[in-house]
CSV table of C-alpha atoms and ligand atoms in Angstrom, one decimal:
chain,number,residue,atom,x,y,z
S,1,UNK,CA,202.9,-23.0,243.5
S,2,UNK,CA,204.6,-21.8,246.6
S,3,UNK,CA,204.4,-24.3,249.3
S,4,UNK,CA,203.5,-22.2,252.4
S,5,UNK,CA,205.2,-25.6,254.7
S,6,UNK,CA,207.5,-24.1,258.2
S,7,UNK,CA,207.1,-20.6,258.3
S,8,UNK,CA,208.5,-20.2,261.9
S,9,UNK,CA,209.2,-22.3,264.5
S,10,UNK,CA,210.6,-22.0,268.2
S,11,UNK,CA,212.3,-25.2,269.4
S,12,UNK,CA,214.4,-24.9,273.0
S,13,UNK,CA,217.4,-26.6,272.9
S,14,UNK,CA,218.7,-29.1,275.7
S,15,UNK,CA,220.8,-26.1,276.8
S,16,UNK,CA,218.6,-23.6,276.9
S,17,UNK,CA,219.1,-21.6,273.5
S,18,UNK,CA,216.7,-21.0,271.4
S,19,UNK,CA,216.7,-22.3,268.0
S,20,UNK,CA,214.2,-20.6,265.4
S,21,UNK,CA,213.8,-23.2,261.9
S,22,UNK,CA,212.4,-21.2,258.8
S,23,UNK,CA,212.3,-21.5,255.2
S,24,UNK,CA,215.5,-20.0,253.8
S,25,UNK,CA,214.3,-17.1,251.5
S,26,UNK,CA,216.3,-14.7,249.3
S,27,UNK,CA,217.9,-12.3,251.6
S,28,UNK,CA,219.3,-15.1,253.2
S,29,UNK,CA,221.9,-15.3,251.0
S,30,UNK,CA,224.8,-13.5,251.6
S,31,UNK,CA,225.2,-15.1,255.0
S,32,UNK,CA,224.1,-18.7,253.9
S,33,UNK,CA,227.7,-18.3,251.5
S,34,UNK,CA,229.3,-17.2,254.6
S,35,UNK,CA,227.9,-20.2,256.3
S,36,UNK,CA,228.6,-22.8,253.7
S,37,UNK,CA,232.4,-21.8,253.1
S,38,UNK,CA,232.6,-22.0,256.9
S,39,UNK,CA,231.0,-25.3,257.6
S,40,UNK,CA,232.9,-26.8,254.6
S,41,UNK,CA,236.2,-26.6,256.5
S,42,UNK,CA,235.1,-27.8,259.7
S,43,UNK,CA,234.3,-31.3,259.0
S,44,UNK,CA,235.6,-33.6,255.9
S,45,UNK,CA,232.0,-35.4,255.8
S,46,UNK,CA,230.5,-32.7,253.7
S,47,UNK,CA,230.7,-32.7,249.6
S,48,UNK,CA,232.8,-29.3,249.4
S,49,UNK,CA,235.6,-28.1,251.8
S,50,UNK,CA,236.6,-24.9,253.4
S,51,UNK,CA,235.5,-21.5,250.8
S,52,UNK,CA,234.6,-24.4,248.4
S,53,UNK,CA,230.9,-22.8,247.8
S,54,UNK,CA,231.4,-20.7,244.8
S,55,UNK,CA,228.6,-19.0,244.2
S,56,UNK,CA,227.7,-15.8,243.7
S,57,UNK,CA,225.2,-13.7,245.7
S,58,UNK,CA,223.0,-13.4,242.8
S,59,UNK,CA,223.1,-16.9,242.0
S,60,UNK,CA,222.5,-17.9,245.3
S,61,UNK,CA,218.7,-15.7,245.3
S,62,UNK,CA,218.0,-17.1,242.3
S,63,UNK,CA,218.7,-20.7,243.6
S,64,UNK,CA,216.6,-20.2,246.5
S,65,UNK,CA,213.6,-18.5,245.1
S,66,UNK,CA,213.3,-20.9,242.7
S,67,UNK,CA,213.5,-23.7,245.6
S,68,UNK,CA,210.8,-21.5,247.1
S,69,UNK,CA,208.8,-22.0,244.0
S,70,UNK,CA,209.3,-25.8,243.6
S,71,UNK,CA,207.9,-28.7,246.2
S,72,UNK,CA,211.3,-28.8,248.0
S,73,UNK,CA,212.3,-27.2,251.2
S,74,UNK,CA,215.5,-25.1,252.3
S,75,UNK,CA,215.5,-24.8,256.0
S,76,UNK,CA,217.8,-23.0,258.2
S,77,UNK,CA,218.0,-22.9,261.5
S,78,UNK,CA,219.1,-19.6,263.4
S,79,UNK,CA,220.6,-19.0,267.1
S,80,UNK,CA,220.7,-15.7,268.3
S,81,UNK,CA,219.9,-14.7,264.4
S,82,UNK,CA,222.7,-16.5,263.5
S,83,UNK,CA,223.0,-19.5,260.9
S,84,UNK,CA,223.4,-22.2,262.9
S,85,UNK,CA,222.3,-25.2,260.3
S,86,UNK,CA,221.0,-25.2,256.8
S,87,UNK,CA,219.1,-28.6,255.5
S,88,UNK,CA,217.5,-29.5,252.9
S,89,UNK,CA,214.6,-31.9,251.3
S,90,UNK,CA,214.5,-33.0,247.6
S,91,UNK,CA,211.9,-35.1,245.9
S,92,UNK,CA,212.9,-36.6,243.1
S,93,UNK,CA,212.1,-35.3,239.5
S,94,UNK,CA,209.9,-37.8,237.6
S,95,UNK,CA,206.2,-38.7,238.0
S,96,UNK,CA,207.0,-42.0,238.5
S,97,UNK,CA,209.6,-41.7,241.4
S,98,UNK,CA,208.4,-38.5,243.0
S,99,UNK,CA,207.0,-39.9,246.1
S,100,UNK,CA,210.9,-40.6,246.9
S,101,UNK,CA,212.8,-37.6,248.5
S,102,UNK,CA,216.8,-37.0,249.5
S,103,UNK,CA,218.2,-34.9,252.9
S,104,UNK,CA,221.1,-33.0,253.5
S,105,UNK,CA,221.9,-31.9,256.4
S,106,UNK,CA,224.5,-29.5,258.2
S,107,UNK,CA,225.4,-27.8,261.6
S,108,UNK,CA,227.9,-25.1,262.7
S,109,UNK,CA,230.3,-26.2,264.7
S,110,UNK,CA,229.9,-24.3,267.8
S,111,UNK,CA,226.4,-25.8,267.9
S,112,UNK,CA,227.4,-29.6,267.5
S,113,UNK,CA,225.9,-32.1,270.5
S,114,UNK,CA,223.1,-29.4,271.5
S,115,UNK,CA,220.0,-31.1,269.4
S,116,UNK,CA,219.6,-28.8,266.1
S,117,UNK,CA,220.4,-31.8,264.0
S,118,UNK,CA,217.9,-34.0,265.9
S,119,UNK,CA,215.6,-30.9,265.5
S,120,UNK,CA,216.3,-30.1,262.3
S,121,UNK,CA,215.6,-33.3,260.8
S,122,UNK,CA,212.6,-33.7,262.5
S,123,UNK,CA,211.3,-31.2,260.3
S,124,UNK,CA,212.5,-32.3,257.4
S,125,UNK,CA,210.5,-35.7,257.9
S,126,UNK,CA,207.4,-34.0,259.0
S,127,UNK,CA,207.3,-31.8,256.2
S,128,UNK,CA,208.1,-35.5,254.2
S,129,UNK,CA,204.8,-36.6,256.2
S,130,UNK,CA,202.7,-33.3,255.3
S,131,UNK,CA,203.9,-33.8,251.5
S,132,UNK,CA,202.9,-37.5,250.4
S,133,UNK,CA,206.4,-38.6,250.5
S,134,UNK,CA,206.6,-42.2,251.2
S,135,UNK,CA,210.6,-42.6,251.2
S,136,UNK,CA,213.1,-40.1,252.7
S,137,UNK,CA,216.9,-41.2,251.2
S,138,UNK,CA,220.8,-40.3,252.0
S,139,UNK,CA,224.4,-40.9,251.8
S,140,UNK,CA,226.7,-40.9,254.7
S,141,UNK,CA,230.5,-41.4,254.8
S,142,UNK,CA,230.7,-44.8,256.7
S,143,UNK,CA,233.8,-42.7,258.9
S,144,UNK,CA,230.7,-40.1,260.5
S,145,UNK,CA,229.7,-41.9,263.0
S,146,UNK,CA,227.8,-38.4,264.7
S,147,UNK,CA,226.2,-38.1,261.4
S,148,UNK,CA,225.0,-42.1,261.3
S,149,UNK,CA,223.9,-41.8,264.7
S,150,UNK,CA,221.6,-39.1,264.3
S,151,UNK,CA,220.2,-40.6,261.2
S,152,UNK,CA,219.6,-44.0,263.2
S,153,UNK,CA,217.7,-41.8,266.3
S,154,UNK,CA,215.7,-40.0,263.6
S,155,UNK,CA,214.9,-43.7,262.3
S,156,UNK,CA,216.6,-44.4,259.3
S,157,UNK,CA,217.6,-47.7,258.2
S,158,UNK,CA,220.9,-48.8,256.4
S,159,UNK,CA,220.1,-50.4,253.4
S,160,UNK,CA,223.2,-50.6,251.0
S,161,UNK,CA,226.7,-48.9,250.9
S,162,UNK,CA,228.9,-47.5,247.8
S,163,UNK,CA,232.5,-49.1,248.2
S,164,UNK,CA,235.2,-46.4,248.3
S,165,UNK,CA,232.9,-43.5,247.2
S,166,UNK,CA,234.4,-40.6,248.9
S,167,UNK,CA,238.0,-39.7,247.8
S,168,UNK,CA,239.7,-37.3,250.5
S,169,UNK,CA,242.9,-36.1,249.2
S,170,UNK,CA,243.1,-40.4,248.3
S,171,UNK,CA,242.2,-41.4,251.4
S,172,UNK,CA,238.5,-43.4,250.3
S,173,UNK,CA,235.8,-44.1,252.1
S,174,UNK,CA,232.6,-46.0,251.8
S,175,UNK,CA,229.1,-44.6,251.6
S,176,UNK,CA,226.4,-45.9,254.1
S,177,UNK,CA,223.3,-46.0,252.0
S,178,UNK,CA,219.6,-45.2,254.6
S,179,UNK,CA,216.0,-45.0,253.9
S,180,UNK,CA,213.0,-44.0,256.1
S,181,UNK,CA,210.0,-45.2,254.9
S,182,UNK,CA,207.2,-43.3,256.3
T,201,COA,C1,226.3,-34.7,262.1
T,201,COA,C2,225.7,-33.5,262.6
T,201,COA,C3,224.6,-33.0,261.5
T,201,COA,C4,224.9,-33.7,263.9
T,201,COA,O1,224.3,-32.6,264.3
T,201,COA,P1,224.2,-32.1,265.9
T,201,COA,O2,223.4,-30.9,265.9
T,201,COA,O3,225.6,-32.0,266.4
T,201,COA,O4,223.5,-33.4,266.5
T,201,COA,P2,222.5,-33.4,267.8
T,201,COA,O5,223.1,-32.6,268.9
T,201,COA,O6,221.2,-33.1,267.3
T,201,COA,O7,222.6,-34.9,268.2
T,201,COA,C5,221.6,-35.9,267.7
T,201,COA,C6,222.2,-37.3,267.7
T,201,COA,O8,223.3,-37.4,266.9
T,201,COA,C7,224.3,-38.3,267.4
T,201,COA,N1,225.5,-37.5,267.8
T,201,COA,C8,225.7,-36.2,267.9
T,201,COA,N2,226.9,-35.9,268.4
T,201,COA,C9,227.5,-37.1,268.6
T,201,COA,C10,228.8,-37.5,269.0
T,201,COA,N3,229.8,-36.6,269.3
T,201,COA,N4,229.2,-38.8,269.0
T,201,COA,C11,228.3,-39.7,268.7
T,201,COA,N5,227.0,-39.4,268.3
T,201,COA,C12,226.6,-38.1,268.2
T,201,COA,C13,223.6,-38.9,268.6
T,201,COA,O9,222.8,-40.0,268.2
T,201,COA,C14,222.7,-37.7,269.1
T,201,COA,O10,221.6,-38.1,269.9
T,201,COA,P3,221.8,-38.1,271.5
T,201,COA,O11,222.0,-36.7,271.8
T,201,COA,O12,220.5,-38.6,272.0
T,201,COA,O13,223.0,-39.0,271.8
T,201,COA,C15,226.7,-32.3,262.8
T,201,COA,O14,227.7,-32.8,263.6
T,201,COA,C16,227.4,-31.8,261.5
T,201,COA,O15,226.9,-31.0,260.8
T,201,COA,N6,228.6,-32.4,261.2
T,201,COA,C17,229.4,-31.9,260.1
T,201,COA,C18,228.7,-32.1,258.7
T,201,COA,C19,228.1,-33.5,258.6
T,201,COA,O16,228.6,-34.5,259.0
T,201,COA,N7,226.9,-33.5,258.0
T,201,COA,C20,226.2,-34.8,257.6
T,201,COA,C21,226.7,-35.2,256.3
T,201,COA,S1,225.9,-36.8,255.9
């Protein structure tokens, strides 16, 4: 069943701008490829690089009303109606493990150091809360140190790392492992 979870929400940014988080729906998108094949080439911390996000727009609806449909939750976040962030909360699949969730997180260059991640992932881990999720898990390459602050503010704890998992063009780099149990 559709979980009704972060329709809309206003949050004012340290400088002013207004950031609106809701659930990404279907006519999203068109513009949430644009935004991914941007953001991939602005950073080398994400999985994929720049026009590395090959779905189609079909695909893409179908991938998000089906999210919309399931106990996870696509958020993006929007300045001045455009994409600013997209972010997302997993649980995982079976019975057994399913009060266990993973994050993902991104933000648009243009908005870094303003407080959307910090807002965004706020969110996440009160929709976590809302949702009898108990562990809130994710990667980070150990290089991002923006990315492993944030985490650390939001309360995450390093718990483990993956020895050379990321391969950049053979350049490696470990994996910081976090948790937040809630
Ligand atoms: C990492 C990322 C999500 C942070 O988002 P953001 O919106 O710029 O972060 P915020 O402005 O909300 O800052 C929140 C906290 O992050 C940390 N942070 C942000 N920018 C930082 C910087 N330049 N240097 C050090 N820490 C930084 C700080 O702890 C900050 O808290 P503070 O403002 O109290 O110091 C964003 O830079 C990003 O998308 N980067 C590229 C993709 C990526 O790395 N994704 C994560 C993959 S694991």
């Amino acid at each position: 069943m559709r979980n009704e979870y972060l329709i809309a929400k206003e949050i004012i940014l340290k400088n002013g701008q207004s950031l609106i988080l809701r659930r990404a729906n279907a006519d999203d998108a068109e513009k949430m490829i644009e935004y991914l094949n941007t953001v991939g080439g602005e950073s080398d911390n994400l999985l994929f690089g720049k026009n590395e996000f090959n779905k189609t727009i079909e695909e893409e609806r179908e991938y998000i009303n089906n999210l919309n449909y399931s106990d996870d939750l696509m958020i993006i976040g929007l300045i001045d109606n455009n994409i600013a962030s997209i972010a997302n909360i997993r649980r995982l699949l079976r019975k057994r493990i399913a009060h266990n969730s993973e994050v993902a997180i991104s933000v648009k260059k243009e908005y870094w150091g303003i407080g959307v991640g910090y807002a965004v992932m706020n969110e996440l881990i009160e929709f976590a809360k809302n949702n009898n999720i108990k562990n809130i898990s994710l990667g980070v390459k150990a290089s991002n140190n923006k990315a492993f602050n944030l985490y650390r503010k939001c309360g995450f704890k390093e718990i483990g790392r993956h020895k050379d998992f990321f391969n950049l063009d053979g350049v490696f780099d470990d994996e910081i492992l976090m948790d937040l149990y809630l």
